PDB file of C-alpha atoms and ligand atoms in Angstrom:
ATOM      1  CA  MET A   1      12.060 -18.629 -11.868  1.00  0.00           C
ATOM      2  CA  LEU A   2      15.284 -19.037 -12.026  1.00  0.00           C
ATOM      3  CA  ASN A   3      17.346 -17.712  -9.084  1.00  0.00           C
ATOM      4  CA  SER A   4      19.555 -15.061 -10.910  1.00  0.00           C
ATOM      5  CA  GLN A   5      16.635 -13.706 -12.060  1.00  0.00           C
ATOM      6  CA  ARG A   6      15.675 -12.314  -8.247  1.00  0.00           C
ATOM      7  CA  LYS A   7      20.053 -11.409  -7.778  1.00  0.00           C
ATOM      8  CA  GLU A   8      19.413  -9.649 -10.638  1.00  0.00           C
ATOM      9  CA  LEU A   9      16.232  -7.427  -9.075  1.00  0.00           C
ATOM     10  CA  ILE A  10      18.225  -7.154  -5.856  1.00  0.00           C
ATOM     11  CA  GLU A  11      21.183  -5.583  -7.804  1.00  0.00           C
ATOM     12  CA  THR A  12      19.106  -3.258 -10.223  1.00  0.00           C
ATOM     13  CA  LEU A  13      17.003  -2.221  -7.015  1.00  0.00           C
ATOM     14  CA  ARG A  14      20.728  -1.066  -5.042  1.00  0.00           C
ATOM     15  CA  LYS A  15      21.894   0.332  -8.145  1.00  0.00           C
ATOM     16  CA  LYS A  16      18.777   2.984  -8.186  1.00  0.00           C
ATOM     17  CA  GLY A  17      19.254   3.882  -4.035  1.00  0.00           C
ATOM     18  CA  ILE A  18      17.484   1.542  -2.207  1.00  0.00           C
ATOM     19  CA  THR A  19      19.905   0.374   0.665  1.00  0.00           C
ATOM     20  CA  SER A  20      17.439  -1.507   3.352  1.00  0.00           C
ATOM     21  CA  ASP A  21      19.396  -4.852   3.662  1.00  0.00           C
ATOM     22  CA  LEU A  22      15.608  -5.811   5.400  1.00  0.00           C
ATOM     23  CA  VAL A  23      13.936  -4.516   2.522  1.00  0.00           C
ATOM     24  CA  LEU A  24      16.023  -5.934  -0.122  1.00  0.00           C
ATOM     25  CA  ASP A  25      15.742  -9.685   1.500  1.00  0.00           C
ATOM     26  CA  ALA A  26      12.196  -8.901   1.609  1.00  0.00           C
ATOM     27  CA  ILE A  27      12.175  -8.429  -2.174  1.00  0.00           C
ATOM     28  CA  LYS A  28      14.024 -11.442  -2.260  1.00  0.00           C
ATOM     29  CA  ASN A  29      12.231 -13.849  -0.662  1.00  0.00           C
ATOM     30  CA  VAL A  30       8.599 -12.729  -1.209  1.00  0.00           C
ATOM     31  CA  ASN A  31       8.036 -14.855  -4.088  1.00  0.00           C
ATOM     32  CA  ARG A  32       6.434 -11.839  -6.968  1.00  0.00           C
ATOM     33  CA  GLU A  33       4.745 -15.090  -8.860  1.00  0.00           C
ATOM     34  CA  ASP A  34       2.570 -15.219  -6.630  1.00  0.00           C
ATOM     35  CA  PHE A  35       0.871 -12.447  -7.147  1.00  0.00           C
ATOM     36  CA  VAL A  36       1.012 -11.806 -10.774  1.00  0.00           C
ATOM     37  CA  PRO A  37      -1.753 -13.699 -13.145  1.00  0.00           C
ATOM     38  CA  ASP A  38      -0.702 -16.254 -15.056  1.00  0.00           C
ATOM     39  CA  ILE A  39       0.681 -14.644 -18.191  1.00  0.00           C
ATOM     40  CA  MET A  40       2.774 -11.999 -16.294  1.00  0.00           C
ATOM     41  CA  LYS A  41       4.403 -15.190 -13.772  1.00  0.00           C
ATOM     42  CA  ILE A  42       7.143 -14.688 -16.910  1.00  0.00           C
ATOM     43  CA  HIS A  43       8.506 -10.864 -16.483  1.00  0.00           C
ATOM     44  CA  ALA A  44       7.372 -10.910 -12.309  1.00  0.00           C
ATOM     45  CA  TRP A  45      11.380 -10.583 -11.602  1.00  0.00           C
ATOM     46  CA  GLU A  46      11.987  -7.207 -13.803  1.00  0.00           C
ATOM     47  CA  ASP A  47      11.278  -4.287 -11.725  1.00  0.00           C
ATOM     48  CA  VAL A  48       8.215  -3.042 -14.235  1.00  0.00           C
ATOM     49  CA  PRO A  49       3.956  -2.454 -12.639  1.00  0.00           C
ATOM     50  CA  LEU A  50       2.339  -4.819 -14.223  1.00  0.00           C
ATOM     51  CA  PRO A  51      -1.609  -4.771 -14.207  1.00  0.00           C
ATOM     52  CA  ILE A  52      -3.377  -7.550 -12.366  1.00  0.00           C
ATOM     53  CA  GLY A  53      -7.477  -7.414 -13.286  1.00  0.00           C
ATOM     54  CA  ASN A  54      -9.577  -4.752 -12.924  1.00  0.00           C
ATOM     55  CA  GLY A  55      -7.429  -1.958 -14.477  1.00  0.00           C
ATOM     56  CA  GLN A  56      -5.429  -1.703 -11.540  1.00  0.00           C
ATOM     57  CA  THR A  57      -1.284  -2.530 -11.476  1.00  0.00           C
ATOM     58  CA  ILE A  58       0.725  -3.919  -9.400  1.00  0.00           C
ATOM     59  CA  SER A  59       3.757  -0.851  -8.285  1.00  0.00           C
ATOM     60  CA  GLN A  60       6.985  -1.948  -9.469  1.00  0.00           C
ATOM     61  CA  PRO A  61       9.366  -3.241  -7.621  1.00  0.00           C
ATOM     62  CA  TYR A  62      12.074  -0.186  -7.185  1.00  0.00           C
ATOM     63  CA  THR A  63       8.732   1.511  -5.423  1.00  0.00           C
ATOM     64  CA  VAL A  64       7.558  -1.009  -3.416  1.00  0.00           C
ATOM     65  CA  ALA A  65      10.878  -1.134  -2.712  1.00  0.00           C
ATOM     66  CA  PHE A  66      11.040   2.619  -1.951  1.00  0.00           C
ATOM     67  CA  MET A  67       8.111   3.039  -0.162  1.00  0.00           C
ATOM     68  CA  THR A  68       9.397   0.074   2.635  1.00  0.00           C
ATOM     69  CA  SER A  69      12.001   1.832   3.165  1.00  0.00           C
ATOM     70  CA  LEU A  70      10.534   4.937   3.843  1.00  0.00           C
ATOM     71  CA  LEU A  71       8.327   3.272   6.229  1.00  0.00           C
ATOM     72  CA  ASP A  72      10.742   2.218   8.470  1.00  0.00           C
ATOM     73  CA  VAL A  73       9.653  -1.427   9.507  1.00  0.00           C
ATOM     74  CA  LYS A  74      10.286  -2.062  12.721  1.00  0.00           C
ATOM     75  CA  LYS A  75       8.812  -6.144  14.014  1.00  0.00           C
ATOM     76  CA  ASN A  76       5.304  -5.635  14.991  1.00  0.00           C
ATOM     77  CA  ASP A  77       4.211  -1.939  14.249  1.00  0.00           C
ATOM     78  CA  LYS A  78       0.714  -2.222  13.309  1.00  0.00           C
ATOM     79  CA  ILE A  79       0.863  -1.154   9.877  1.00  0.00           C
ATOM     80  CA  LEU A  80      -2.570   0.751   7.833  1.00  0.00           C
ATOM     81  CA  GLU A  81      -2.043  -0.211   3.912  1.00  0.00           C
ATOM     82  CA  ILE A  82      -4.815   1.229   1.584  1.00  0.00           C
ATOM     83  CA  GLY A  83      -5.026  -0.243  -1.429  1.00  0.00           C
ATOM     84  CA  THR A  84      -4.616  -4.051  -0.932  1.00  0.00           C
ATOM     85  CA  GLY A  85      -4.844  -5.120  -5.049  1.00  0.00           C
ATOM     86  CA  SER A  86      -2.185  -7.632  -5.733  1.00  0.00           C
ATOM     87  CA  GLY A  87      -1.693  -7.874  -1.385  1.00  0.00           C
ATOM     88  CA  TYR A  88       1.761  -8.135  -2.334  1.00  0.00           C
ATOM     89  CA  GLN A  89       2.488  -4.845  -0.392  1.00  0.00           C
ATOM     90  CA  ALA A  90       1.306  -6.538   2.543  1.00  0.00           C
ATOM     91  CA  ALA A  91       2.482  -9.706   1.507  1.00  0.00           C
ATOM     92  CA  LEU A  92       6.144  -7.932   2.044  1.00  0.00           C
ATOM     93  CA  LEU A  93       4.966  -5.823   5.706  1.00  0.00           C
ATOM     94  CA  ASN A  94       3.590  -8.718   6.172  1.00  0.00           C
ATOM     95  CA  TYR A  95       7.415 -10.703   6.074  1.00  0.00           C
ATOM     96  CA  LEU A  96       9.156  -7.671   7.877  1.00  0.00           C
ATOM     97  CA  GLY A  97       6.827  -8.567  10.564  1.00  0.00           C
ATOM     98  CA  ALA A  98       4.384  -6.163  11.068  1.00  0.00           C
ATOM     99  CA  GLN A  99       0.761  -7.001  11.761  1.00  0.00           C
ATOM    100  CA  VAL A 100      -0.882  -6.052   8.729  1.00  0.00           C
ATOM    101  CA  TYR A 101      -4.311  -4.178   8.609  1.00  0.00           C
ATOM    102  CA  SER A 102      -5.314  -3.357   4.403  1.00  0.00           C
ATOM    103  CA  ILE A 103      -8.012  -2.118   2.713  1.00  0.00           C
ATOM    104  CA  GLU A 104      -9.301  -3.027  -0.886  1.00  0.00           C
ATOM    105  CA  ARG A 105     -12.205  -1.205  -2.492  1.00  0.00           C
ATOM    106  CA  SER A 106     -12.684  -3.861  -5.514  1.00  0.00           C
ATOM    107  CA  ILE A 107     -14.691  -6.677  -4.218  1.00  0.00           C
ATOM    108  CA  GLU A 108     -12.978  -8.650  -6.828  1.00  0.00           C
ATOM    109  CA  LEU A 109      -9.570  -7.900  -5.748  1.00  0.00           C
ATOM    110  CA  TYR A 110     -10.483  -8.543  -2.787  1.00  0.00           C
ATOM    111  CA  ASN A 111     -11.830 -11.955  -3.811  1.00  0.00           C
ATOM    112  CA  SER A 112      -9.015 -12.979  -4.898  1.00  0.00           C
ATOM    113  CA  PHE A 113      -6.288 -12.129  -2.204  1.00  0.00           C
ATOM    114  CA  LEU A 114      -8.859 -13.869   0.132  1.00  0.00           C
ATOM    115  CA  LYS A 115      -8.004 -16.892  -2.266  1.00  0.00           C
ATOM    116  CA  LEU A 116      -3.932 -16.085  -2.215  1.00  0.00           C
ATOM    117  CA  MET A 117      -3.836 -15.446   1.483  1.00  0.00           C
ATOM    118  CA  ASP A 118      -5.532 -19.350   2.069  1.00  0.00           C
ATOM    119  CA  LYS A 119      -3.069 -21.129  -0.919  1.00  0.00           C
ATOM    120  CA  LEU A 120      -0.859 -18.986   0.869  1.00  0.00           C
ATOM    121  CA  GLN A 121      -1.197 -18.933   4.689  1.00  0.00           C
ATOM    122  CA  LEU A 122      -0.416 -15.669   5.109  1.00  0.00           C
ATOM    123  CA  ARG A 123      -1.632 -13.777   8.048  1.00  0.00           C
ATOM    124  CA  ILE A 124      -3.562 -10.335   6.723  1.00  0.00           C
ATOM    125  CA  MET A 125      -6.647  -8.139   8.610  1.00  0.00           C
ATOM    126  CA  VAL A 126      -8.079  -7.697   4.759  1.00  0.00           C
ATOM    127  CA  ARG A 127     -11.124  -5.329   4.575  1.00  0.00           C
ATOM    128  CA  LEU A 128     -13.188  -5.055   1.093  1.00  0.00           C
ATOM    129  CA  GLY A 129     -14.122  -0.375   1.560  1.00  0.00           C
ATOM    130  CA  ASP A 130     -13.564   2.385   1.071  1.00  0.00           C
ATOM    131  CA  GLY A 131      -9.684   2.996   2.407  1.00  0.00           C
ATOM    132  CA  THR A 132      -9.642   6.620   3.099  1.00  0.00           C
ATOM    133  CA  ILE A 133     -11.578   6.679   6.298  1.00  0.00           C
ATOM    134  CA  GLY A 134      -8.669   4.344   7.410  1.00  0.00           C
ATOM    135  CA  TRP A 135      -9.991   1.471   9.773  1.00  0.00           C
ATOM    136  CA  ASN A 136     -11.155   3.271  13.584  1.00  0.00           C
ATOM    137  CA  ASP A 137     -11.469  -0.736  14.729  1.00  0.00           C
ATOM    138  CA  PHE A 138      -7.713  -0.561  14.881  1.00  0.00           C
ATOM    139  CA  ALA A 139      -6.139   2.202  15.471  1.00  0.00           C
ATOM    140  CA  PRO A 140      -4.085   3.763  16.018  1.00  0.00           C
ATOM    141  CA  TYR A 141      -1.385   2.573  13.551  1.00  0.00           C
ATOM    142  CA  ASP A 142       3.045   3.148  13.912  1.00  0.00           C
ATOM    143  CA  LYS A 143       2.888   3.255  10.462  1.00  0.00           C
ATOM    144  CA  ILE A 144       0.348   3.953   7.466  1.00  0.00           C
ATOM    145  CA  ILE A 145       0.641   3.290   3.487  1.00  0.00           C
ATOM    146  CA  VAL A 146      -0.843   4.418   1.083  1.00  0.00           C
ATOM    147  CA  THR A 147      -0.820   2.208  -2.438  1.00  0.00           C
ATOM    148  CA  ALA A 148      -3.157   4.696  -4.879  1.00  0.00           C
ATOM    149  CA  SER A 149      -2.447   7.874  -5.013  1.00  0.00           C
ATOM    150  CA  SER A 150      -5.233  11.388  -3.684  1.00  0.00           C
ATOM    151  CA  PRO A 151      -5.122  14.802  -3.924  1.00  0.00           C
ATOM    152  CA  THR A 152      -5.086  15.191  -0.741  1.00  0.00           C
ATOM    153  CA  ILE A 153      -3.951  13.383   2.350  1.00  0.00           C
ATOM    154  CA  PRO A 154      -7.540  12.098   3.625  1.00  0.00           C
ATOM    155  CA  LYS A 155      -8.515  13.620   7.360  1.00  0.00           C
ATOM    156  CA  SER A 156      -8.959  10.427   8.963  1.00  0.00           C
ATOM    157  CA  TYR A 157      -4.969   9.153   9.035  1.00  0.00           C
ATOM    158  CA  PHE A 158      -3.479  11.630  11.144  1.00  0.00           C
ATOM    159  CA  SER A 159      -6.100  10.075  13.670  1.00  0.00           C
ATOM    160  CA  GLN A 160      -5.362   7.592  12.951  1.00  0.00           C
ATOM    161  CA  LEU A 161      -2.728   7.809  13.154  1.00  0.00           C
ATOM    162  CA  LYS A 162      -0.317   6.648  16.313  1.00  0.00           C
ATOM    163  CA  ILE A 163       2.415   9.364  18.161  1.00  0.00           C
ATOM    164  CA  GLY A 164       5.658   8.549  16.995  1.00  0.00           C
ATOM    165  CA  GLY A 165       4.163   7.179  13.531  1.00  0.00           C
ATOM    166  CA  LYS A 166       4.363   7.918   9.239  1.00  0.00           C
ATOM    167  CA  ILE A 167       2.591   8.068   7.144  1.00  0.00           C
ATOM    168  CA  VAL A 168       3.842   7.494   3.619  1.00  0.00           C
ATOM    169  CA  ILE A 169       1.434   8.093   0.656  1.00  0.00           C
ATOM    170  CA  PRO A 170       1.711   9.607  -2.978  1.00  0.00           C
ATOM    171  CA  ILE A 171      -0.396  12.646  -3.270  1.00  0.00           C
ATOM    172  CA  GLY A 172      -0.195  14.735  -6.816  1.00  0.00           C
ATOM    173  CA  ASP A 173      -3.674  15.154 -10.071  1.00  0.00           C
ATOM    174  CA  ARG A 174      -3.212  12.013 -12.397  1.00  0.00           C
ATOM    175  CA  PHE A 175      -0.714  12.083 -14.205  1.00  0.00           C
ATOM    176  CA  GLN A 176       1.865  12.485 -11.614  1.00  0.00           C
ATOM    177  CA  GLN A 177       2.788  12.181  -7.469  1.00  0.00           C
ATOM    178  CA  GLU A 178       5.253  13.035  -5.101  1.00  0.00           C
ATOM    179  CA  MET A 179       5.383  10.611  -2.295  1.00  0.00           C
ATOM    180  CA  GLN A 180       4.934  12.663   0.667  1.00  0.00           C
ATOM    181  CA  VAL A 181       6.493  11.623   4.258  1.00  0.00           C
ATOM    182  CA  VAL A 182       4.644  13.025   6.847  1.00  0.00           C
ATOM    183  CA  GLU A 183       5.641  11.552  10.930  1.00  0.00           C
ATOM    184  CA  LYS A 184       3.337  12.913  13.384  1.00  0.00           C
ATOM    185  CA  LEU A 185       5.634  14.384  16.048  1.00  0.00           C
ATOM    186  CA  THR A 186       3.466  15.347  19.137  1.00  0.00           C
ATOM    187  CA  GLY A 187      -0.767  15.707  18.562  1.00  0.00           C
ATOM    188  CA  ASN A 188      -1.270  18.228  16.201  1.00  0.00           C
ATOM    189  CA  ASP A 189       2.627  18.214  15.126  1.00  0.00           C
ATOM    190  CA  TYR A 190       3.969  17.047  12.362  1.00  0.00           C
ATOM    191  CA  LYS A 191       7.102  16.901   9.499  1.00  0.00           C
ATOM    192  CA  MET A 192       6.684  16.097   5.930  1.00  0.00           C
ATOM    193  CA  GLU A 193       9.198  15.287   3.024  1.00  0.00           C
ATOM    194  CA  SER A 194       8.142  15.564  -0.211  1.00  0.00           C
ATOM    195  CA  TYR A 195       9.639  12.995  -3.316  1.00  0.00           C
ATOM    196  CA  PRO A 196       9.314  13.526  -6.598  1.00  0.00           C
ATOM    197  CA  ASN A 197       8.074  11.539 -10.017  1.00  0.00           C
ATOM    198  CA  PHE A 198       5.570   9.466  -9.675  1.00  0.00           C
ATOM    199  CA  LYS A 199       2.186   7.810 -11.218  1.00  0.00           C
ATOM    200  CA  PHE A 200      -0.155   6.016  -8.984  1.00  0.00           C
ATOM    201  CA  VAL A 201      -3.941   4.892  -9.922  1.00  0.00           C
ATOM    202  CA  PRO A 202      -6.393   6.461  -8.114  1.00  0.00           C
ATOM    203  CA  LEU A 203      -7.330   6.350  -4.372  1.00  0.00           C
ATOM    204  CA  VAL A 204     -11.337   6.283  -5.203  1.00  0.00           C
ATOM    205  CA  GLY A 205     -12.947   7.554  -2.350  1.00  0.00           C
ATOM    206  CA  ILE A 206     -15.174   9.608   0.090  1.00  0.00           C
ATOM    207  CA  ASP A 207     -11.895  11.518   0.963  1.00  0.00           C
ATOM    208  CA  GLY A 208      -9.630  10.707  -2.617  1.00  0.00           C
ATOM    209  CA  TRP A 209     -11.236  11.204  -6.277  1.00  0.00           C
ATOM    210  CA  LYS A 210     -14.752  10.787  -6.417  1.00  0.00           C
ATOM    211  CA  SER A 211     -14.207   8.757  -9.672  1.00  0.00           C
ATOM    212  CA  GLU A 212     -11.772   6.309 -11.630  1.00  0.00           C
TER     213      GLU A 212
HETATM  214  N1  SAH B   1      -0.540  -2.416  -2.563  1.00  0.00           N
HETATM  215  C1  SAH B   1      -0.803  -3.188  -3.959  1.00  0.00           C
HETATM  216  C2  SAH B   1      -1.534  -1.860  -5.539  1.00  0.00           C
HETATM  217  C3  SAH B   1      -2.388  -2.041  -5.755  1.00  0.00           C
HETATM  218  S1  SAH B   1      -2.760  -0.717  -6.840  1.00  0.00           S
HETATM  219  C4  SAH B   1      -0.382  -4.236  -4.213  1.00  0.00           C
HETATM  220  O1  SAH B   1       1.431  -4.860  -4.016  1.00  0.00           O
HETATM  221  O2  SAH B   1      -0.247  -5.609  -5.548  1.00  0.00           O
HETATM  222  C5  SAH B   1      -3.990   0.430  -5.921  1.00  0.00           C
HETATM  223  C6  SAH B   1      -4.920  -0.594  -5.486  1.00  0.00           C
HETATM  224  O3  SAH B   1      -5.481   0.430  -4.689  1.00  0.00           O
HETATM  225  C7  SAH B   1      -6.107  -1.365  -6.652  1.00  0.00           C
HETATM  226  O4  SAH B   1      -6.246  -2.112  -6.209  1.00  0.00           O
HETATM  227  C8  SAH B   1      -8.077  -0.173  -6.437  1.00  0.00           C
HETATM  228  O5  SAH B   1      -8.682  -0.842  -6.689  1.00  0.00           O
HETATM  229  C9  SAH B   1      -7.035   0.094  -4.943  1.00  0.00           C
HETATM  230  N2  SAH B   1      -8.417   1.068  -4.002  1.00  0.00           N
HETATM  231  C10 SAH B   1      -8.486   2.427  -4.464  1.00  0.00           C
HETATM  232  N3  SAH B   1      -8.886   3.715  -4.030  1.00  0.00           N
HETATM  233  C11 SAH B   1      -9.506   2.769  -3.143  1.00  0.00           C
HETATM  234  C12 SAH B   1      -9.408   3.253  -2.241  1.00  0.00           C
HETATM  235  N4  SAH B   1     -10.521   4.428  -1.525  1.00  0.00           N
HETATM  236  N5  SAH B   1     -10.363   2.118  -0.499  1.00  0.00           N
HETATM  237  C13 SAH B   1      -9.439   1.293  -0.698  1.00  0.00           C
HETATM  238  N6  SAH B   1      -8.373   1.095  -1.761  1.00  0.00           N
HETATM  239  C14 SAH B   1      -8.099   1.706  -2.908  1.00  0.00           C
END
């Protein structure tokens, strides 16, 4: 990998509106090549989504940077991620100093991320299962990030979130979604914002889509 490719990607992300130096620094320093299949490594520093096996994709760096910026990650934040996939988003959050808990439903992707964590010496808690019910054992979380799209926000996320915490999740139909940001103001008062035009693989589970 050439250093110039990393710099070029950071410039592209800046031009597209990513302003957080912390997020851009994380994108530059977490090696996306480690998270994509061998034949895709030559494209790792391009701002494009890439296949990671099992019909799933690693999002394009712009989308990862945008969601990470919305999450406003602070050191030691306890963050629940749904949809571990390649583990790239989890590794970025970890790089930013968060304690990351991540759930994946595909056993193949889960197993390959366990191997990668070992190789890269990453300390991330991962679980195989249906992330639409959250991960109650370690709740409440400062932030919840969902990297697959759902018709509605799974109910468990509201109760597993701390007051002052945030959820970032793409919501919509199968073809297009908007990125919703939910802030928990009090026990039952939430502030919502959304940003249009995203496209994610489906969140499949008991409180998401019922099939692929
Ligand atoms: N964050 C990932 C993106 C992976 S794509 C990365 O950085 O690479 C979304 C992932 O969500 C897929 O791996 C898919 O298998 C997973 N997924 C879909 N429904 C899920 C569910 N109910 N619980 C956990 N993971 C789910």
